[in-house]
């Protein structure tokens, strides 16, 4: 494993030295042991503050895997069941024919509620009750369970409200008490970050927009000014009954990702974490520390597959995770989540590796850094 540490460090140093990245963290665990802990670059280009292994990074959809882990821990303990109708614990959610939507549907992006009101702002996302009222009142885009489509923001609120209803606690507290604390990463894994901790975080910056964005960026490319006028080849930005999966005033660019109110609020479609904490979490899933072997098989196996109703692209989801990580990392033994800014965390059931890649240059939809590092790790298995 010493060679793996050196090889990953060399790649990260090259990425930062070339200017392709500002700061990068990589951590790898295997069978309970840390085997790679690599960092390079600066956390804040304005001050020159160094990026270190314990610098938390705001990561958009990579955080969905953390949300799923909280749900699986509660399921393991009998606090909830995957096939429980959401409305059984959150009665308001039953409105407009959503009474049959289950926790399993929420984990697999199949509730039919991928959108928020089109005028939703970043400040609105920080208001938990406001978002839950909007989601409960939403008309489903399809009958729950009959299709699936990426729930970019609603995923976190739906599962987070289920967690709150069954435990009486905010999902950030459940994460700390039931997952991060027991794993020893409570200071490196957050939904809402305590205000006193915000000065530790990496500062996110937008990557220069490429002249020809990679294929993976099709759904995250800069949209037209009026989402209602989005062309048919950009389904992610369409509006249905006044709701959209991508509210224009709440897109997760660098300005959004550096807002103190966003970072300190529970918005569990994303999370703030170190690569080390992310890798530790996935290693605990693989090792049976958090869930049983049978539950690991269920959560890491394909549950839905086909054409995503929101993005229009092919997709495969397990219970809260993509199966395969990106188009170039499509092995069926991989489960995890990648974020639109180019971060990722995942595990490989074949090799036993668990990997976290965090960075502070948001390369919208460009996963080349993750893919390059992942290939080095997986080939070592």
Short mmCIF file of C-alpha atoms in Angstrom, two decimals:
data_model
loop_
_atom_site.label_atom_id
_atom_site.label_comp_id
_atom_site.label_asym_id
_atom_site.label_seq_id
_atom_site.Cartn_x
_atom_site.Cartn_y
_atom_site.Cartn_z
CA UNK A 1 0.00 0.00 0.00
CA UNK A 2 3.01 2.33 0.32
CA UNK A 3 3.22 2.39 -3.48
CA UNK A 4 -0.46 3.35 -3.66
CA UNK A 5 0.08 6.27 -1.28
CA UNK A 6 3.03 7.51 -3.38
CA UNK A 7 1.18 7.08 -6.68
CA UNK A 8 -1.90 8.96 -5.51
CA UNK A 9 0.22 11.72 -3.97
CA UNK A 10 2.09 12.13 -7.27
CA UNK A 11 -1.16 12.56 -9.21
CA UNK A 12 -2.60 15.02 -6.72
CA UNK A 13 0.62 17.03 -6.70
CA UNK A 14 0.55 17.13 -10.50
CA UNK A 15 -3.08 18.27 -10.61
CA UNK A 16 -2.43 21.09 -8.17
CA UNK A 17 0.95 22.01 -9.64
CA UNK A 18 -0.49 22.28 -13.15
CA UNK A 19 -3.30 24.55 -11.99
CA UNK A 20 -5.98 22.00 -12.92
CA UNK A 21 -7.00 21.91 -9.26
CA UNK A 22 -6.63 24.37 -6.38
CA UNK A 23 -6.68 21.89 -3.52
CA UNK A 24 -7.37 18.15 -3.34
CA UNK A 25 -7.80 15.54 -0.60
CA UNK A 26 -7.86 11.79 -1.20
CA UNK A 27 -8.41 9.11 1.43
CA UNK A 28 -8.68 5.37 0.99
CA UNK A 29 -9.64 2.74 3.55
CA UNK A 30 -9.49 -1.02 3.21
CA UNK A 31 -10.90 -3.46 5.74
CA UNK A 32 -10.92 -0.93 8.51
CA UNK A 33 -7.44 0.44 7.87
CA UNK A 34 -6.45 3.78 6.29
CA UNK A 35 -4.14 3.06 3.35
CA UNK A 36 -4.05 6.45 1.61
CA UNK A 37 -4.21 9.93 3.13
CA UNK A 38 -3.12 12.50 0.54
CA UNK A 39 -3.55 16.25 0.35
CA UNK A 40 -2.11 19.12 -1.71
CA UNK A 41 -2.84 22.74 -2.47
CA UNK A 42 -4.57 25.57 -0.65
CA UNK A 43 -7.94 25.65 1.07
CA UNK A 44 -8.43 29.39 0.59
CA UNK A 45 -6.63 31.09 -2.32
CA UNK A 46 -7.27 34.56 -0.86
CA UNK A 47 -5.37 33.86 2.36
CA UNK A 48 -3.13 31.02 1.22
CA UNK A 49 -4.41 28.81 4.04
CA UNK A 50 -3.14 25.30 3.41
CA UNK A 51 -5.42 22.41 2.52
CA UNK A 52 -4.94 19.72 5.17
CA UNK A 53 -6.44 16.28 5.70
CA UNK A 54 -8.84 17.67 8.29
CA UNK A 55 -10.13 20.57 6.15
CA UNK A 56 -13.86 19.97 5.55
CA UNK A 57 -15.16 20.58 2.03
CA UNK A 58 -18.71 21.34 0.95
CA UNK A 59 -19.68 18.57 -1.48
CA UNK A 60 -22.99 18.72 -3.31
CA UNK A 61 -24.59 15.38 -4.15
CA UNK A 62 -21.72 13.40 -2.67
CA UNK A 63 -23.59 14.13 0.55
CA UNK A 64 -26.57 12.07 -0.56
CA UNK A 65 -24.57 8.96 0.28
CA UNK A 66 -24.21 10.27 3.84
CA UNK A 67 -27.97 10.82 4.08
CA UNK A 68 -28.56 7.28 2.85
CA UNK A 69 -26.16 5.91 5.47
CA UNK A 70 -28.16 7.59 8.25
CA UNK A 71 -31.35 5.99 6.92
CA UNK A 72 -29.71 2.57 6.70
CA UNK A 73 -28.43 2.79 10.28
CA UNK A 74 -31.94 3.61 11.48
CA UNK A 75 -33.36 0.75 9.41
CA UNK A 76 -30.76 -1.59 10.92
CA UNK A 77 -31.98 -0.60 14.38
CA UNK A 78 -35.65 -1.04 13.50
CA UNK A 79 -36.55 2.66 13.70
CA UNK A 80 -37.92 2.57 10.14
CA UNK A 81 -38.52 0.17 7.29
CA UNK A 82 -37.78 0.72 3.62
CA UNK A 83 -41.33 -0.17 2.62
CA UNK A 84 -43.01 2.11 5.16
CA UNK A 85 -45.16 4.70 3.37
CA UNK A 86 -43.68 8.13 3.98
CA UNK A 87 -47.15 9.42 4.85
CA UNK A 88 -47.30 7.00 7.79
CA UNK A 89 -44.75 9.15 9.60
CA UNK A 90 -45.31 12.41 7.68
CA UNK A 91 -49.08 12.58 7.00
CA UNK A 92 -48.94 15.82 5.02
CA UNK A 93 -46.84 14.10 2.38
CA UNK A 94 -49.88 12.11 1.23
CA UNK A 95 -51.33 15.13 -0.64
CA UNK A 96 -52.04 14.78 -4.37
CA UNK A 97 -51.73 11.00 -4.51
CA UNK A 98 -48.37 10.55 -2.80
CA UNK A 99 -49.78 8.33 -0.05
CA UNK A 100 -48.21 5.18 -1.52
CA UNK A 101 -44.68 6.63 -1.77
CA UNK A 102 -42.30 4.71 0.51
CA UNK A 103 -38.89 5.21 2.07
CA UNK A 104 -37.56 2.83 -0.58
CA UNK A 105 -38.97 5.11 -3.28
CA UNK A 106 -37.22 8.09 -1.66
CA UNK A 107 -33.89 6.25 -1.60
CA UNK A 108 -34.24 5.35 -5.28
CA UNK A 109 -35.44 8.78 -6.50
CA UNK A 110 -38.83 7.29 -7.31
CA UNK A 111 -41.29 9.34 -5.22
CA UNK A 112 -42.18 11.50 -8.23
CA UNK A 113 -41.26 14.71 -6.37
CA UNK A 114 -37.95 15.83 -7.88
CA UNK A 115 -38.80 19.52 -7.97
CA UNK A 116 -39.10 22.59 -5.78
CA UNK A 117 -41.02 25.79 -6.57
CA UNK A 118 -39.31 27.49 -9.48
CA UNK A 119 -38.68 30.68 -7.47
CA UNK A 120 -36.85 28.85 -4.66
CA UNK A 121 -33.73 30.71 -3.49
CA UNK A 122 -30.65 29.62 -1.58
CA UNK A 123 -32.11 31.31 1.51
CA UNK A 124 -35.30 29.27 1.08
CA UNK A 125 -33.28 26.04 1.11
CA UNK A 126 -32.07 26.98 4.59
CA UNK A 127 -35.67 27.02 5.89
CA UNK A 128 -36.39 23.38 6.66
CA UNK A 129 -40.09 23.79 7.42
CA UNK A 130 -40.69 25.91 4.30
CA UNK A 131 -39.10 23.29 2.06
CA UNK A 132 -41.00 20.42 3.68
CA UNK A 133 -44.31 22.23 3.24
CA UNK A 134 -43.53 22.85 -0.46
CA UNK A 135 -42.56 19.20 -1.00
CA UNK A 136 -45.59 17.83 0.83
CA UNK A 137 -47.86 20.04 -1.30
CA UNK A 138 -46.18 19.07 -4.59
CA UNK A 139 -48.10 17.28 -7.33
CA UNK A 140 -46.00 14.23 -8.30
CA UNK A 141 -44.48 14.23 -11.78
CA UNK A 142 -45.26 10.52 -12.03
CA UNK A 143 -47.10 8.04 -9.85
CA UNK A 144 -44.70 7.14 -7.03
CA UNK A 145 -42.87 3.92 -7.77
CA UNK A 146 -43.73 3.78 -11.46
CA UNK A 147 -40.59 5.59 -12.60
CA UNK A 148 -37.52 7.29 -11.17
CA UNK A 149 -35.71 10.56 -11.72
CA UNK A 150 -32.94 12.38 -9.94
CA UNK A 151 -34.22 14.28 -6.89
CA UNK A 152 -31.45 16.89 -6.79
CA UNK A 153 -32.57 18.77 -3.67
CA UNK A 154 -35.80 17.08 -2.57
CA UNK A 155 -33.98 13.80 -1.85
CA UNK A 156 -32.42 15.30 1.28
CA UNK A 157 -35.55 16.93 2.64
CA UNK A 158 -37.77 13.88 2.08
CA UNK A 159 -35.42 11.45 3.80
CA UNK A 160 -34.38 14.04 6.36
CA UNK A 161 -37.98 14.70 7.36
CA UNK A 162 -38.60 10.95 7.66
CA UNK A 163 -35.58 10.78 9.97
CA UNK A 164 -36.87 13.72 12.00
CA UNK A 165 -40.35 12.24 12.33
CA UNK A 166 -39.15 8.82 13.50
CA UNK A 167 -36.42 10.06 15.86
CA UNK A 168 -37.63 13.48 16.95
CA UNK A 169 -34.19 14.86 16.03
CA UNK A 170 -32.78 16.86 13.12
CA UNK A 171 -30.85 14.70 10.67
CA UNK A 172 -27.63 16.58 11.54
CA UNK A 173 -27.95 15.44 15.15
CA UNK A 174 -28.70 11.86 14.12
CA UNK A 175 -25.66 11.90 11.83
CA UNK A 176 -23.47 13.09 14.68
CA UNK A 177 -24.90 10.74 17.32
CA UNK A 178 -25.40 7.56 15.29
CA UNK A 179 -22.76 7.71 12.54
CA UNK A 180 -20.03 10.37 12.70
CA UNK A 181 -19.48 10.17 16.45
CA UNK A 182 -19.16 6.36 16.67
CA UNK A 183 -16.83 6.39 13.64
CA UNK A 184 -14.59 9.04 15.18
CA UNK A 185 -15.20 11.65 12.47
CA UNK A 186 -17.69 13.98 14.20
CA UNK A 187 -15.41 16.96 13.50
CA UNK A 188 -15.11 16.09 9.80
CA UNK A 189 -18.61 15.07 8.70
CA UNK A 190 -21.56 17.46 8.81
CA UNK A 191 -24.86 18.46 7.33
CA UNK A 192 -25.34 21.83 9.06
CA UNK A 193 -21.88 22.95 10.14
CA UNK A 194 -21.73 24.75 13.52
CA UNK A 195 -21.03 28.43 12.90
CA UNK A 196 -17.90 28.28 15.05
CA UNK A 197 -16.45 25.70 12.63
CA UNK A 198 -16.99 27.61 9.38
CA UNK A 199 -13.50 29.12 9.38
CA UNK A 200 -12.02 25.62 8.96
CA UNK A 201 -13.79 24.92 5.67
CA UNK A 202 -12.24 25.00 2.24
CA UNK A 203 -13.24 27.94 0.10
CA UNK A 204 -15.00 26.76 -3.07
CA UNK A 205 -14.22 28.37 -6.42
CA UNK A 206 -15.77 27.84 -9.82
CA UNK A 207 -13.57 26.18 -12.42
CA UNK A 208 -13.22 28.01 -15.73
CA UNK A 209 -16.08 26.83 -17.92
CA UNK A 210 -14.60 24.64 -20.70
CA UNK A 211 -15.13 25.59 -24.32
CA UNK A 212 -16.54 22.11 -24.91
CA UNK A 213 -17.88 20.69 -21.62
CA UNK A 214 -17.57 16.94 -21.09
CA UNK A 215 -20.56 14.75 -21.76
CA UNK A 216 -21.18 14.39 -18.01
CA UNK A 217 -21.76 18.15 -17.79
CA UNK A 218 -24.82 18.10 -20.05
CA UNK A 219 -27.21 18.27 -17.09
CA UNK A 220 -25.21 20.89 -15.17
CA UNK A 221 -24.24 23.28 -17.97
CA UNK A 222 -25.26 26.91 -17.49
CA UNK A 223 -29.02 27.04 -18.25
CA UNK A 224 -30.98 29.76 -19.98
CA UNK A 225 -32.08 32.77 -17.94
CA UNK A 226 -35.69 31.59 -17.86
CA UNK A 227 -35.98 27.94 -16.85
CA UNK A 228 -39.44 27.85 -18.38
CA UNK A 229 -37.77 28.42 -21.73
CA UNK A 230 -35.22 25.62 -21.31
CA UNK A 231 -34.77 23.74 -24.61
CA UNK A 232 -36.00 20.18 -24.88
CA UNK A 233 -32.42 18.86 -24.83
CA UNK A 234 -31.97 20.18 -21.26
CA UNK A 235 -34.67 18.25 -19.38
CA UNK A 236 -33.06 18.88 -16.00
CA UNK A 237 -34.24 22.52 -16.12
CA UNK A 238 -37.83 22.00 -17.23
CA UNK A 239 -40.76 23.28 -15.16
CA UNK A 240 -43.72 21.07 -14.25
CA UNK A 241 -46.69 22.56 -12.38
CA UNK A 242 -44.52 25.45 -11.22
CA UNK A 243 -41.78 23.18 -9.87
CA UNK A 244 -38.31 22.47 -11.24
CA UNK A 245 -35.51 20.12 -10.24
CA UNK A 246 -33.05 23.00 -10.63
CA UNK A 247 -34.33 26.34 -9.26
CA UNK A 248 -32.25 29.02 -10.94
CA UNK A 249 -31.64 31.04 -7.76
CA UNK A 250 -30.38 28.00 -5.87
CA UNK A 251 -27.90 26.32 -8.22
CA UNK A 252 -24.86 25.01 -6.29
CA UNK A 253 -22.13 27.20 -7.75
CA UNK A 254 -19.23 28.55 -5.70
CA UNK A 255 -21.19 31.52 -4.36
CA UNK A 256 -23.89 29.14 -3.10
CA UNK A 257 -21.33 26.74 -1.67
CA UNK A 258 -19.56 29.45 0.37
CA UNK A 259 -22.69 30.98 1.94
CA UNK A 260 -22.61 30.79 5.73
CA UNK A 261 -26.38 30.21 5.92
CA UNK A 262 -26.18 27.31 3.43
CA UNK A 263 -23.20 25.71 5.15
CA UNK A 264 -24.74 25.98 8.62
CA UNK A 265 -28.17 24.66 7.59
CA UNK A 266 -29.39 21.11 7.11
CA UNK A 267 -29.64 20.71 3.32
CA UNK A 268 -28.89 16.97 3.15
CA UNK A 269 -28.78 16.64 -0.61
CA UNK A 270 -25.19 17.70 0.05
CA UNK A 271 -22.83 17.59 3.03
CA UNK A 272 -19.58 19.05 4.29
CA UNK A 273 -16.85 16.50 4.89
CA UNK A 274 -13.23 15.53 4.56
CA UNK A 275 -12.13 12.80 2.17
CA UNK A 276 -11.01 10.88 5.24
CA UNK A 277 -14.46 10.98 6.83
CA UNK A 278 -16.14 9.98 3.56
CA UNK A 279 -13.84 7.00 3.06
CA UNK A 280 -14.28 5.98 6.70
CA UNK A 281 -18.07 6.01 6.30
CA UNK A 282 -18.05 3.76 3.23
CA UNK A 283 -15.51 1.45 4.84
CA UNK A 284 -17.85 1.09 7.82
CA UNK A 285 -20.66 0.10 5.46
CA UNK A 286 -18.42 -2.52 3.82
CA UNK A 287 -17.03 -3.82 7.10
CA UNK A 288 -20.38 -4.37 8.80
CA UNK A 289 -19.75 -1.69 11.42
CA UNK A 290 -22.89 0.24 10.46
CA UNK A 291 -25.10 -2.35 8.77
CA UNK A 292 -25.38 -6.12 8.46
CA UNK A 293 -23.90 -8.02 5.50
CA UNK A 294 -27.40 -8.69 4.14
CA UNK A 295 -28.28 -5.00 4.28
CA UNK A 296 -25.01 -4.12 2.56
CA UNK A 297 -25.93 -6.43 -0.32
CA UNK A 298 -29.38 -4.82 -0.59
CA UNK A 299 -28.22 -1.21 -0.51
CA UNK A 300 -25.36 -1.79 -2.98
CA UNK A 301 -27.37 -3.79 -5.54
CA UNK A 302 -29.38 -2.31 -8.44
CA UNK A 303 -32.88 -1.39 -7.33
CA UNK A 304 -34.02 0.71 -10.30
CA UNK A 305 -32.52 1.15 -13.75
CA UNK A 306 -33.43 2.66 -17.07
CA UNK A 307 -33.94 6.20 -18.30
CA UNK A 308 -33.95 8.85 -15.60
CA UNK A 309 -37.21 10.85 -15.83
CA UNK A 310 -35.44 14.08 -14.81
CA UNK A 311 -32.08 14.01 -16.58
CA UNK A 312 -33.15 11.89 -19.55
CA UNK A 313 -29.97 9.84 -19.18
CA UNK A 314 -29.55 6.14 -18.35
CA UNK A 315 -29.03 5.48 -14.65
CA UNK A 316 -28.86 2.69 -12.09
CA UNK A 317 -29.60 3.30 -8.42
CA UNK A 318 -29.29 1.10 -5.38
CA UNK A 319 -30.83 2.21 -2.09
CA UNK A 320 -29.41 5.72 -1.92
CA UNK A 321 -26.38 5.19 -4.14
CA UNK A 322 -25.56 5.04 -7.80
CA UNK A 323 -24.34 1.65 -8.97
CA UNK A 324 -21.22 2.55 -10.87
CA UNK A 325 -20.05 6.07 -10.19
CA UNK A 326 -19.66 7.87 -13.52
CA UNK A 327 -19.86 6.91 -17.16
CA UNK A 328 -16.15 6.02 -17.06
CA UNK A 329 -16.42 4.25 -13.69
CA UNK A 330 -19.36 1.98 -14.41
CA UNK A 331 -18.28 -1.24 -12.69
CA UNK A 332 -21.32 -2.83 -11.00
CA UNK A 333 -19.28 -3.49 -7.85
CA UNK A 334 -18.99 0.24 -7.19
CA UNK A 335 -21.60 2.07 -5.13
CA UNK A 336 -21.47 5.67 -3.98
CA UNK A 337 -22.28 9.22 -5.00
CA UNK A 338 -20.51 11.85 -7.07
CA UNK A 339 -21.27 15.55 -6.70
CA UNK A 340 -21.75 18.09 -9.45
CA UNK A 341 -18.60 19.95 -8.37
CA UNK A 342 -16.41 16.93 -9.09
CA UNK A 343 -16.19 15.37 -5.62
CA UNK A 344 -17.05 11.74 -4.92
CA UNK A 345 -17.13 9.02 -2.30
CA UNK A 346 -17.66 5.34 -3.01
CA UNK A 347 -16.82 1.76 -2.14
CA UNK A 348 -15.91 -1.25 -4.23
CA UNK A 349 -17.34 -4.54 -2.99
CA UNK A 350 -14.87 -6.45 -5.18
CA UNK A 351 -11.61 -5.02 -3.83
CA UNK A 352 -12.75 -3.78 -0.41
CA UNK A 353 -11.50 -0.25 -1.11
CA UNK A 354 -13.46 2.77 0.11
CA UNK A 355 -12.49 6.10 -1.41
CA UNK A 356 -13.14 9.78 -0.75
CA UNK A 357 -12.06 12.54 -3.15
CA UNK A 358 -12.69 16.13 -2.09
CA UNK A 359 -11.58 19.30 -3.85
CA UNK A 360 -12.39 22.97 -3.75
CA UNK A 361 -12.46 23.83 -7.45
CA UNK A 362 -16.02 23.07 -8.55
CA UNK A 363 -15.65 21.54 -12.02
CA UNK A 364 -19.33 21.27 -12.81
CA UNK A 365 -19.95 17.78 -14.15
CA UNK A 366 -16.27 17.09 -14.91
CA UNK A 367 -15.20 13.99 -12.98
CA UNK A 368 -11.79 13.55 -14.60
CA UNK A 369 -9.94 14.06 -11.31
CA UNK A 370 -12.09 11.48 -9.52
CA UNK A 371 -11.81 9.04 -12.40
CA UNK A 372 -8.05 9.32 -12.64
CA UNK A 373 -7.55 8.76 -8.92
CA UNK A 374 -10.13 5.97 -8.76
CA UNK A 375 -8.42 4.04 -11.53
CA UNK A 376 -5.12 4.10 -9.67
CA UNK A 377 -6.79 2.83 -6.50
CA UNK A 378 -8.89 0.13 -8.12
CA UNK A 379 -5.96 -1.21 -10.14
CA UNK A 380 -4.11 -1.73 -6.86
CA UNK A 381 -6.79 -4.17 -5.77
#
